[in-house]
Amino acid sequence: MAGRKAMDELLSNFVKTGPAGCGCIVTKDGERIYENYFGIENINTGKPIDAESIYRLFSMTKVIICTAAMKLFEEGKFLLNDPIYEYFPEWRNTQKVVYHPNGNYDIVPVEHPILVKHAFSMAMGIGYGGNDATHQKAAEVRRRLREAKGKYYTLREDIAAMSEVPVAFEPGTHFLYGFGHEMVAGLIEVCSGMTVGEYLKKHIFEPLGMTRTGYRFFGNVTDHLVTPCRREEDGSLVQVPAMMDENMQPDATYEAGGAGLFSTVSDYSKFVATLANGGIMPDGEQLIGRKTIDLLRDNQFNADQLKELRNFYNAGYGYGLGVRTMMGRALGNSNGTPGEFGWTGAMGTYTLIDPEENFTTTYMHQMMPNMEEYHHLRVRAVAYGMLR
């Protein structure tokens, strides 16, 4: 069953009990060895999902952001060991939370500054949620920003405001998934003199022919948006709110580093196939250096951080500069390749990139909860079964 037939069967079964629709592309040596789409794009009209269907990438935005930033790294625009306050002066006096056994805490200066690499590797200490003192302060700061600016605040205004927030630990000592990639996106703006959206369009999307990818809805994109849905216990599908769509409206101003892009399976596959090919695009031009990609996917974590990262879904993976990276087949219960890297998105988008095999898989659906463990690990196993 290994191969295209097995993937067809897997994905067709997905849409019977899971997402309303899904799409998948597998590439080897830059060629598509598998591409297919199952189910429906719009649960209200019954419109089938197809190659034109648009998915909200959520955290798969991060792989694009970190790649774009590393293009600037290899141009000498920043170093990974630079303190972030060299690029965002308001972050010079960062403080941290120190908890006591009785549950009380103090706010004290950090011993060492947040470095650029800590922003890439989610080791700076501001997460996306929780009830801790750091998150409570972040929520307060964001509330004030929204009250002052409404929905029309910018990435740089957000970064400046969040400098008030005490980080949850000494920078670089733990893993906390969160605000780091907003800092990376801001770094792109500081180092390029462009907005992050302008930089991505000029240096990633246009060179790769990613014509259906962006931060802002354009043309007929909204006609092809995949309906975000939830599968009820009785098997029915219900539409759920489309998180962050307000930031995709033509008049929006915020361009996030950790989420915010939309794309098609085909467009995203063009991007990851180039990374698997050592940064060389189909036209023979170089998007990013091969050795820079190797740095991107090298594990940055110590033993304690690996424990914080790993769960069933992330078994066997370390964390590089914004991407998971496979450290061992047996550790990950995977038939893949050590060094394979990629990430996932909140509503079910997923990619793996394997430079050793010049092999990629891009899978997408839009579902909450996304059931990523069930769907993505099976897609990974079947996709690797296609290799001869």
Tab-separated table of C-alpha atoms in Angstrom:
chain	number	residue	atom	x	y	z
A	1	MET	CA	0.000	0.000	0.000
A	2	ALA	CA	3.006	2.319	0.355
A	3	GLY	CA	2.822	5.263	-1.996
A	4	ARG	CA	0.183	7.405	-3.657
A	5	LYS	CA	-2.623	4.902	-3.168
A	6	ALA	CA	-1.959	4.764	0.574
A	7	MET	CA	-1.999	8.571	0.824
A	8	ASP	CA	-5.239	8.773	-1.147
A	9	GLU	CA	-6.853	6.280	1.185
A	10	LEU	CA	-5.535	8.032	4.291
A	11	LEU	CA	-6.739	11.496	3.287
A	12	SER	CA	-10.119	10.294	2.022
A	13	ASN	CA	-10.659	8.679	5.426
A	14	PHE	CA	-9.610	11.889	7.182
A	15	VAL	CA	-12.508	13.836	5.708
A	16	LYS	CA	-15.040	11.196	6.751
A	17	THR	CA	-14.422	11.718	10.470
A	18	GLY	CA	-12.108	14.745	10.789
A	19	PRO	CA	-11.682	17.928	8.756
A	20	ALA	CA	-14.195	18.897	6.099
A	21	GLY	CA	-11.430	18.966	3.518
A	22	CYS	CA	-7.686	18.704	3.117
A	23	GLY	CA	-4.901	18.904	0.556
A	24	CYS	CA	-1.415	17.455	0.342
A	25	ILE	CA	1.645	17.800	-1.900
A	26	VAL	CA	4.782	15.646	-1.627
A	27	THR	CA	7.924	16.574	-3.560
A	28	LYS	CA	11.138	14.707	-4.334
A	29	ASP	CA	14.062	16.499	-6.018
A	30	GLY	CA	11.765	19.424	-6.719
A	31	GLU	CA	9.170	17.338	-8.549
A	32	ARG	CA	5.697	16.673	-7.213
A	33	ILE	CA	5.367	12.951	-6.679
A	34	TYR	CA	1.985	13.339	-5.018
A	35	GLU	CA	-0.758	15.970	-5.099
A	36	ASN	CA	-4.402	15.514	-4.224
A	37	TYR	CA	-7.347	17.176	-2.510
A	38	PHE	CA	-10.293	15.690	-0.627
A	39	GLY	CA	-13.530	16.933	0.888
A	40	ILE	CA	-15.088	20.362	0.771
A	41	GLU	CA	-13.714	23.892	0.963
A	42	ASN	CA	-16.915	25.576	2.139
A	43	ILE	CA	-19.231	23.641	4.429
A	44	ASN	CA	-22.057	26.096	3.760
A	45	THR	CA	-22.058	25.763	-0.043
A	46	GLY	CA	-20.496	22.311	-0.449
A	47	LYS	CA	-17.813	23.713	-2.780
A	48	PRO	CA	-15.070	21.063	-3.158
A	49	ILE	CA	-11.569	21.725	-1.923
A	50	ASP	CA	-9.009	22.033	-4.727
A	51	ALA	CA	-5.612	23.454	-5.656
A	52	GLU	CA	-6.954	27.027	-5.400
A	53	SER	CA	-8.191	26.634	-1.826
A	54	ILE	CA	-6.749	29.166	0.630
A	55	TYR	CA	-5.722	28.169	4.158
A	56	ARG	CA	-4.809	30.329	7.128
A	57	LEU	CA	-1.256	29.284	7.943
A	58	PHE	CA	-1.197	30.408	11.568
A	59	SER	CA	2.167	29.238	12.969
A	60	MET	CA	3.458	27.926	9.639
A	61	THR	CA	3.989	31.640	9.038
A	62	LYS	CA	6.979	31.212	11.369
A	63	VAL	CA	9.010	29.091	8.939
A	64	ILE	CA	8.715	31.789	6.280
A	65	ILE	CA	9.536	34.579	8.756
A	66	CYS	CA	12.621	32.839	10.124
A	67	THR	CA	13.872	31.985	6.639
A	68	ALA	CA	13.422	35.591	5.558
A	69	ALA	CA	15.299	36.830	8.614
A	70	MET	CA	18.146	34.390	8.001
A	71	LYS	CA	18.527	35.819	4.502
A	72	LEU	CA	19.417	39.074	6.255
A	73	PHE	CA	21.737	37.199	8.640
A	74	GLU	CA	23.753	35.883	5.711
A	75	GLU	CA	23.954	39.446	4.385
A	76	GLY	CA	25.647	40.489	7.641
A	77	LYS	CA	22.738	42.594	8.875
A	78	PHE	CA	22.721	41.017	12.358
A	79	LEU	CA	24.368	38.286	14.428
A	80	LEU	CA	22.527	35.725	16.490
A	81	ASN	CA	24.465	36.622	19.635
A	82	ASP	CA	23.560	40.318	19.370
A	83	PRO	CA	21.402	41.652	22.220
A	84	ILE	CA	17.976	42.513	20.864
A	85	TYR	CA	18.227	45.974	22.412
A	86	GLU	CA	20.717	46.846	19.665
A	87	TYR	CA	17.751	46.719	17.271
A	88	PHE	CA	14.976	47.644	19.728
A	89	PRO	CA	16.486	50.110	22.238
A	90	GLU	CA	13.375	50.044	24.425
A	91	TRP	CA	14.322	46.465	25.383
A	92	ARG	CA	17.613	47.503	27.031
A	93	ASN	CA	16.254	47.233	30.599
A	94	THR	CA	14.415	43.901	30.431
A	95	GLN	CA	13.187	42.502	33.726
A	96	LYS	CA	12.166	38.998	34.750
A	97	VAL	CA	9.787	37.327	37.198
A	98	VAL	CA	11.348	35.404	40.091
A	99	TYR	CA	8.891	33.208	41.983
A	100	HIS	CA	9.136	32.214	45.642
A	101	PRO	CA	7.944	28.929	47.192
A	102	ASN	CA	4.937	30.677	48.752
A	103	GLY	CA	3.691	31.748	45.321
A	104	ASN	CA	4.746	35.369	45.618
A	105	TYR	CA	7.169	36.809	43.156
A	106	ASP	CA	9.584	39.670	42.573
A	107	ILE	CA	10.368	41.591	39.403
A	108	VAL	CA	14.120	41.988	38.989
A	109	PRO	CA	16.518	42.862	36.136
A	110	VAL	CA	17.684	39.987	33.942
A	111	GLU	CA	21.264	38.867	34.479
A	112	HIS	CA	21.977	38.724	30.758
A	113	PRO	CA	20.156	40.421	27.882
A	114	ILE	CA	17.802	38.691	25.500
A	115	LEU	CA	19.811	37.737	22.418
A	116	VAL	CA	18.550	37.595	18.856
A	117	LYS	CA	18.857	33.790	18.891
A	118	HIS	CA	16.561	33.631	21.931
A	119	ALA	CA	13.820	35.311	19.895
A	120	PHE	CA	14.257	32.760	17.088
A	121	SER	CA	14.305	29.763	19.433
A	122	MET	CA	11.401	30.739	21.717
A	123	ALA	CA	13.752	31.115	24.668
A	124	MET	CA	13.121	34.798	25.439
A	125	GLY	CA	10.381	34.210	28.013
A	126	ILE	CA	7.092	35.695	26.784
A	127	GLY	CA	4.484	33.072	25.908
A	128	TYR	CA	1.160	33.180	24.115
A	129	GLY	CA	-1.006	32.350	27.108
A	130	GLY	CA	-1.344	31.194	30.692
A	131	ASN	CA	-2.126	32.679	34.083
A	132	ASP	CA	1.407	33.570	35.138
A	133	ALA	CA	2.594	37.082	35.957
A	134	THR	CA	4.288	37.482	32.579
A	135	HIS	CA	1.124	36.686	30.637
A	136	GLN	CA	-1.035	38.856	32.867
A	137	LYS	CA	1.258	41.830	32.239
A	138	ALA	CA	1.349	41.087	28.494
A	139	ALA	CA	-2.458	40.994	28.386
A	140	GLU	CA	-2.613	44.338	30.203
A	141	VAL	CA	-0.133	45.915	27.792
A	142	ARG	CA	-2.033	44.620	24.765
A	143	ARG	CA	-5.316	45.885	26.223
A	144	ARG	CA	-3.884	49.391	26.583
A	145	LEU	CA	-2.510	49.229	23.048
A	146	ARG	CA	-5.889	48.200	21.651
A	147	GLU	CA	-7.636	50.962	23.594
A	148	ALA	CA	-5.212	53.535	22.187
A	149	LYS	CA	-4.980	52.257	18.616
A	150	GLY	CA	-8.013	50.051	18.067
A	151	LYS	CA	-7.155	47.371	15.539
A	152	TYR	CA	-4.813	49.718	13.688
A	153	TYR	CA	-1.609	49.231	15.609
A	154	THR	CA	1.568	47.998	13.962
A	155	LEU	CA	4.086	45.273	14.658
A	156	ARG	CA	6.686	47.819	15.785
A	157	GLU	CA	4.206	49.475	18.159
A	158	ASP	CA	3.426	46.042	19.606
A	159	ILE	CA	7.112	45.255	20.098
A	160	ALA	CA	7.719	48.596	21.818
A	161	ALA	CA	4.740	48.116	24.139
A	162	MET	CA	5.726	44.562	25.065
A	163	SER	CA	9.132	45.766	26.287
A	164	GLU	CA	7.294	46.610	29.541
A	165	VAL	CA	6.567	42.931	30.164
A	166	PRO	CA	8.858	41.041	32.569
A	167	VAL	CA	9.992	37.773	31.004
A	168	ALA	CA	9.157	34.469	32.652
A	169	PHE	CA	12.765	33.337	33.177
A	170	GLU	CA	16.370	34.252	32.570
A	171	PRO	CA	16.694	34.522	28.760
A	172	GLY	CA	17.937	31.371	27.060
A	173	THR	CA	17.298	29.000	29.960
A	174	HIS	CA	13.868	27.584	29.068
A	175	PHE	CA	11.457	27.065	26.168
A	176	LEU	CA	8.251	29.112	26.078
A	177	TYR	CA	6.326	29.210	22.830
A	178	GLY	CA	5.252	32.760	22.175
A	179	PHE	CA	6.249	36.290	21.291
A	180	GLY	CA	9.758	35.575	19.966
A	181	HIS	CA	8.839	35.481	16.303
A	182	GLU	CA	7.145	38.850	16.479
A	183	MET	CA	10.608	40.083	17.476
A	184	VAL	CA	12.111	38.256	14.485
A	185	ALA	CA	9.603	39.892	12.140
A	186	GLY	CA	10.465	43.252	13.663
A	187	LEU	CA	14.136	42.499	13.092
A	188	ILE	CA	13.358	42.050	9.386
A	189	GLU	CA	11.833	45.511	9.361
A	190	VAL	CA	14.751	47.135	11.199
A	191	CYS	CA	17.421	45.471	9.058
A	192	SER	CA	15.694	45.844	5.671
A	193	GLY	CA	14.006	49.227	6.012
A	194	MET	CA	10.801	47.621	4.690
A	195	THR	CA	7.669	46.352	6.380
A	196	VAL	CA	7.795	42.614	6.906
A	197	GLY	CA	5.002	42.172	4.335
A	198	GLU	CA	6.934	44.177	1.725
A	199	TYR	CA	10.098	42.197	2.414
A	200	LEU	CA	8.373	38.824	2.131
A	201	LYS	CA	6.694	39.818	-1.127
A	202	LYS	CA	9.913	41.058	-2.738
A	203	HIS	CA	12.354	38.462	-1.441
A	204	ILE	CA	10.266	35.291	-0.938
A	205	PHE	CA	6.885	35.318	-2.652
A	206	GLU	CA	7.687	36.978	-5.983
A	207	PRO	CA	10.927	35.031	-6.639
A	208	LEU	CA	9.105	31.747	-5.941
A	209	GLY	CA	5.916	32.619	-7.806
A	210	MET	CA	3.814	32.401	-4.623
A	211	THR	CA	0.963	34.430	-6.090
A	212	ARG	CA	-1.737	33.333	-3.611
A	213	THR	CA	0.140	34.050	-0.375
A	214	GLY	CA	0.068	37.166	1.791
A	215	TYR	CA	-1.039	39.032	4.886
A	216	ARG	CA	-3.950	40.916	3.286
A	217	PHE	CA	-6.856	39.492	1.309
A	218	PHE	CA	-6.679	40.481	-2.345
A	219	GLY	CA	-8.448	39.655	-5.599
A	220	ASN	CA	-10.777	36.683	-5.207
A	221	VAL	CA	-8.885	35.117	-2.290
A	222	THR	CA	-11.910	35.243	0.013
A	223	ASP	CA	-13.913	33.203	-2.506
A	224	HIS	CA	-11.526	30.308	-1.886
A	225	LEU	CA	-11.045	30.443	1.885
A	226	VAL	CA	-11.422	27.074	3.565
A	227	THR	CA	-14.162	27.134	6.195
A	228	PRO	CA	-12.763	26.615	9.707
A	229	CYS	CA	-14.850	23.916	11.338
A	230	ARG	CA	-15.318	21.532	14.233
A	231	ARG	CA	-16.486	17.916	14.052
A	232	GLU	CA	-19.314	17.228	16.512
A	233	GLU	CA	-19.805	13.930	18.355
A	234	ASP	CA	-22.650	13.027	15.998
A	235	GLY	CA	-20.279	13.443	13.037
A	236	SER	CA	-21.711	16.740	11.808
A	237	LEU	CA	-19.535	19.725	10.915
A	238	VAL	CA	-20.081	23.175	12.364
A	239	GLN	CA	-18.323	26.382	11.414
A	240	VAL	CA	-16.072	27.962	14.062
A	241	PRO	CA	-14.735	31.529	14.230
A	242	ALA	CA	-11.866	32.283	11.877
A	243	MET	CA	-9.206	33.540	14.267
A	244	MET	CA	-7.182	36.567	13.136
A	245	ASP	CA	-9.145	37.218	9.934
A	246	GLU	CA	-9.444	40.844	11.054
A	247	ASN	CA	-5.698	41.230	10.469
A	248	MET	CA	-6.105	39.962	6.906
A	249	GLN	CA	-8.557	42.671	5.838
A	250	PRO	CA	-7.247	45.153	3.242
A	251	ASP	CA	-7.301	48.041	5.733
A	252	ALA	CA	-5.481	46.176	8.522
A	253	THR	CA	-2.042	47.311	9.706
A	254	TYR	CA	-0.602	44.518	11.879
A	255	GLU	CA	1.758	41.976	10.280
A	256	ALA	CA	2.722	39.287	12.773
A	257	GLY	CA	5.779	37.083	12.800
A	258	GLY	CA	4.196	34.143	14.555
A	259	ALA	CA	1.028	33.891	12.464
A	260	GLY	CA	-1.004	35.904	9.975
A	261	LEU	CA	-0.181	34.639	6.483
A	262	PHE	CA	-2.573	32.710	4.239
A	263	SER	CA	-1.527	30.479	1.357
A	264	THR	CA	-2.371	27.471	-0.802
A	265	VAL	CA	-0.820	24.030	-0.463
A	266	SER	CA	0.819	24.630	-3.848
A	267	ASP	CA	2.357	27.988	-2.953
A	268	TYR	CA	3.738	26.744	0.349
A	269	SER	CA	5.104	23.641	-1.320
A	270	LYS	CA	7.149	25.867	-3.673
A	271	PHE	CA	8.742	27.502	-0.654
A	272	VAL	CA	9.624	24.318	1.245
A	273	ALA	CA	10.825	22.499	-1.885
A	274	THR	CA	13.371	25.288	-2.323
A	275	LEU	CA	14.606	24.841	1.253
A	276	ALA	CA	14.929	21.085	0.718
A	277	ASN	CA	16.955	21.815	-2.425
A	278	GLY	CA	19.627	23.725	-0.537
A	279	GLY	CA	17.977	27.087	-1.156
A	280	ILE	CA	18.106	26.790	-4.954
A	281	MET	CA	14.896	27.823	-6.714
A	282	PRO	CA	13.544	26.086	-9.846
A	283	ASP	CA	15.080	28.796	-12.052
A	284	GLY	CA	18.525	28.001	-10.632
A	285	GLU	CA	18.800	31.190	-8.579
A	286	GLN	CA	19.637	30.997	-4.886
A	287	LEU	CA	16.973	32.076	-2.409
A	288	ILE	CA	19.071	31.384	0.699
A	289	GLY	CA	22.380	29.637	1.325
A	290	ARG	CA	22.560	25.907	1.952
A	291	LYS	CA	24.709	26.346	5.046
A	292	THR	CA	22.305	28.957	6.403
A	293	ILE	CA	19.514	26.383	6.109
A	294	ASP	CA	21.714	23.946	8.032
A	295	LEU	CA	22.066	26.519	10.821
A	296	LEU	CA	18.314	27.132	10.789
A	297	ARG	CA	17.658	23.440	11.450
A	298	ASP	CA	20.413	22.762	14.013
A	299	ASN	CA	19.084	21.996	17.479
A	300	GLN	CA	19.530	24.987	19.815
A	301	PHE	CA	18.177	23.390	22.974
A	302	ASN	CA	19.783	21.993	26.099
A	303	ALA	CA	18.435	18.902	27.871
A	304	ASP	CA	15.969	20.834	30.026
A	305	GLN	CA	14.553	22.734	27.054
A	306	LEU	CA	14.161	19.501	25.094
A	307	LYS	CA	12.034	18.093	27.928
A	308	GLU	CA	9.864	21.226	27.800
A	309	LEU	CA	9.436	20.943	24.030
A	310	ARG	CA	8.787	17.259	23.650
A	311	ASN	CA	5.423	15.604	23.911
A	312	PHE	CA	3.906	12.829	21.804
A	313	TYR	CA	3.568	15.147	18.824
A	314	ASN	CA	7.100	16.527	19.111
A	315	ALA	CA	8.742	13.240	20.118
A	316	GLY	CA	12.282	13.022	18.801
A	317	TYR	CA	12.486	16.672	17.803
A	318	GLY	CA	14.746	19.441	18.962
A	319	TYR	CA	14.212	23.085	18.104
A	320	GLY	CA	16.314	25.204	15.794
A	321	LEU	CA	15.871	28.809	14.729
A	322	GLY	CA	12.088	28.738	14.584
A	323	VAL	CA	11.618	25.165	13.382
A	324	ARG	CA	11.419	21.709	14.937
A	325	THR	CA	14.278	19.472	13.860
A	326	MET	CA	14.314	15.659	14.009
A	327	MET	CA	17.141	14.339	16.188
A	328	GLY	CA	16.591	10.609	15.742
A	329	ARG	CA	14.266	8.136	14.058
A	330	ALA	CA	13.788	5.931	17.112
A	331	LEU	CA	13.381	8.934	19.401
A	332	GLY	CA	10.615	10.261	17.159
A	333	ASN	CA	9.056	6.909	16.225
A	334	SER	CA	9.450	8.152	12.664
A	335	ASN	CA	10.510	6.583	9.377
A	336	GLY	CA	11.928	9.972	8.407
A	337	THR	CA	15.428	11.422	8.344
A	338	PRO	CA	17.400	13.006	11.201
A	339	GLY	CA	17.646	16.681	10.311
A	340	GLU	CA	14.149	16.827	8.805
A	341	PHE	CA	12.583	20.080	9.923
A	342	GLY	CA	9.397	22.161	9.698
A	343	TRP	CA	6.430	23.243	11.804
A	344	THR	CA	2.645	23.224	12.089
A	345	GLY	CA	-0.251	25.673	12.363
A	346	ALA	CA	-3.109	26.037	14.835
A	347	MET	CA	-5.858	24.882	12.462
A	348	GLY	CA	-4.035	21.903	11.011
A	349	THR	CA	-1.415	23.090	8.517
A	350	TYR	CA	1.801	21.042	8.499
A	351	THR	CA	5.082	20.789	6.654
A	352	LEU	CA	8.243	18.695	6.774
A	353	ILE	CA	11.426	19.570	4.888
A	354	ASP	CA	14.180	16.991	4.344
A	355	PRO	CA	17.343	18.340	2.683
A	356	GLU	CA	19.145	14.974	2.851
A	357	GLU	CA	16.495	13.408	0.623
A	358	ASN	CA	15.498	16.672	-1.150
A	359	PHE	CA	12.004	15.757	-0.030
A	360	THR	CA	9.044	17.701	1.367
A	361	THR	CA	5.482	17.198	2.474
A	362	THR	CA	2.912	19.978	2.803
A	363	TYR	CA	-0.491	19.100	4.249
A	364	MET	CA	-3.323	21.484	5.189
A	365	HIS	CA	-6.751	21.463	6.772
A	366	GLN	CA	-8.715	23.996	8.873
A	367	MET	CA	-10.181	22.406	11.975
A	368	MET	CA	-10.469	23.100	15.701
A	369	PRO	CA	-9.287	21.253	17.642
A	370	ASN	CA	-6.788	20.488	14.892
A	371	MET	CA	-6.088	16.862	15.969
A	372	GLU	CA	-2.548	17.334	14.715
A	373	GLU	CA	-1.135	14.250	16.404
A	374	TYR	CA	-3.606	11.976	14.660
A	375	HIS	CA	-3.387	13.544	11.212
A	376	HIS	CA	0.149	14.867	10.805
A	377	LEU	CA	2.093	11.898	12.109
A	378	ARG	CA	0.155	9.598	9.812
A	379	VAL	CA	0.781	11.889	6.842
A	380	ARG	CA	4.502	11.864	7.723
A	381	ALA	CA	4.618	8.066	7.879
A	382	VAL	CA	2.795	7.587	4.570
A	383	ALA	CA	4.765	10.299	2.772
A	384	TYR	CA	8.113	8.740	3.720
A	385	GLY	CA	6.754	5.415	2.526
A	386	MET	CA	6.804	6.872	-1.000
A	387	LEU	CA	10.612	7.039	-1.084
A	388	ARG	CA	12.393	4.259	-2.909
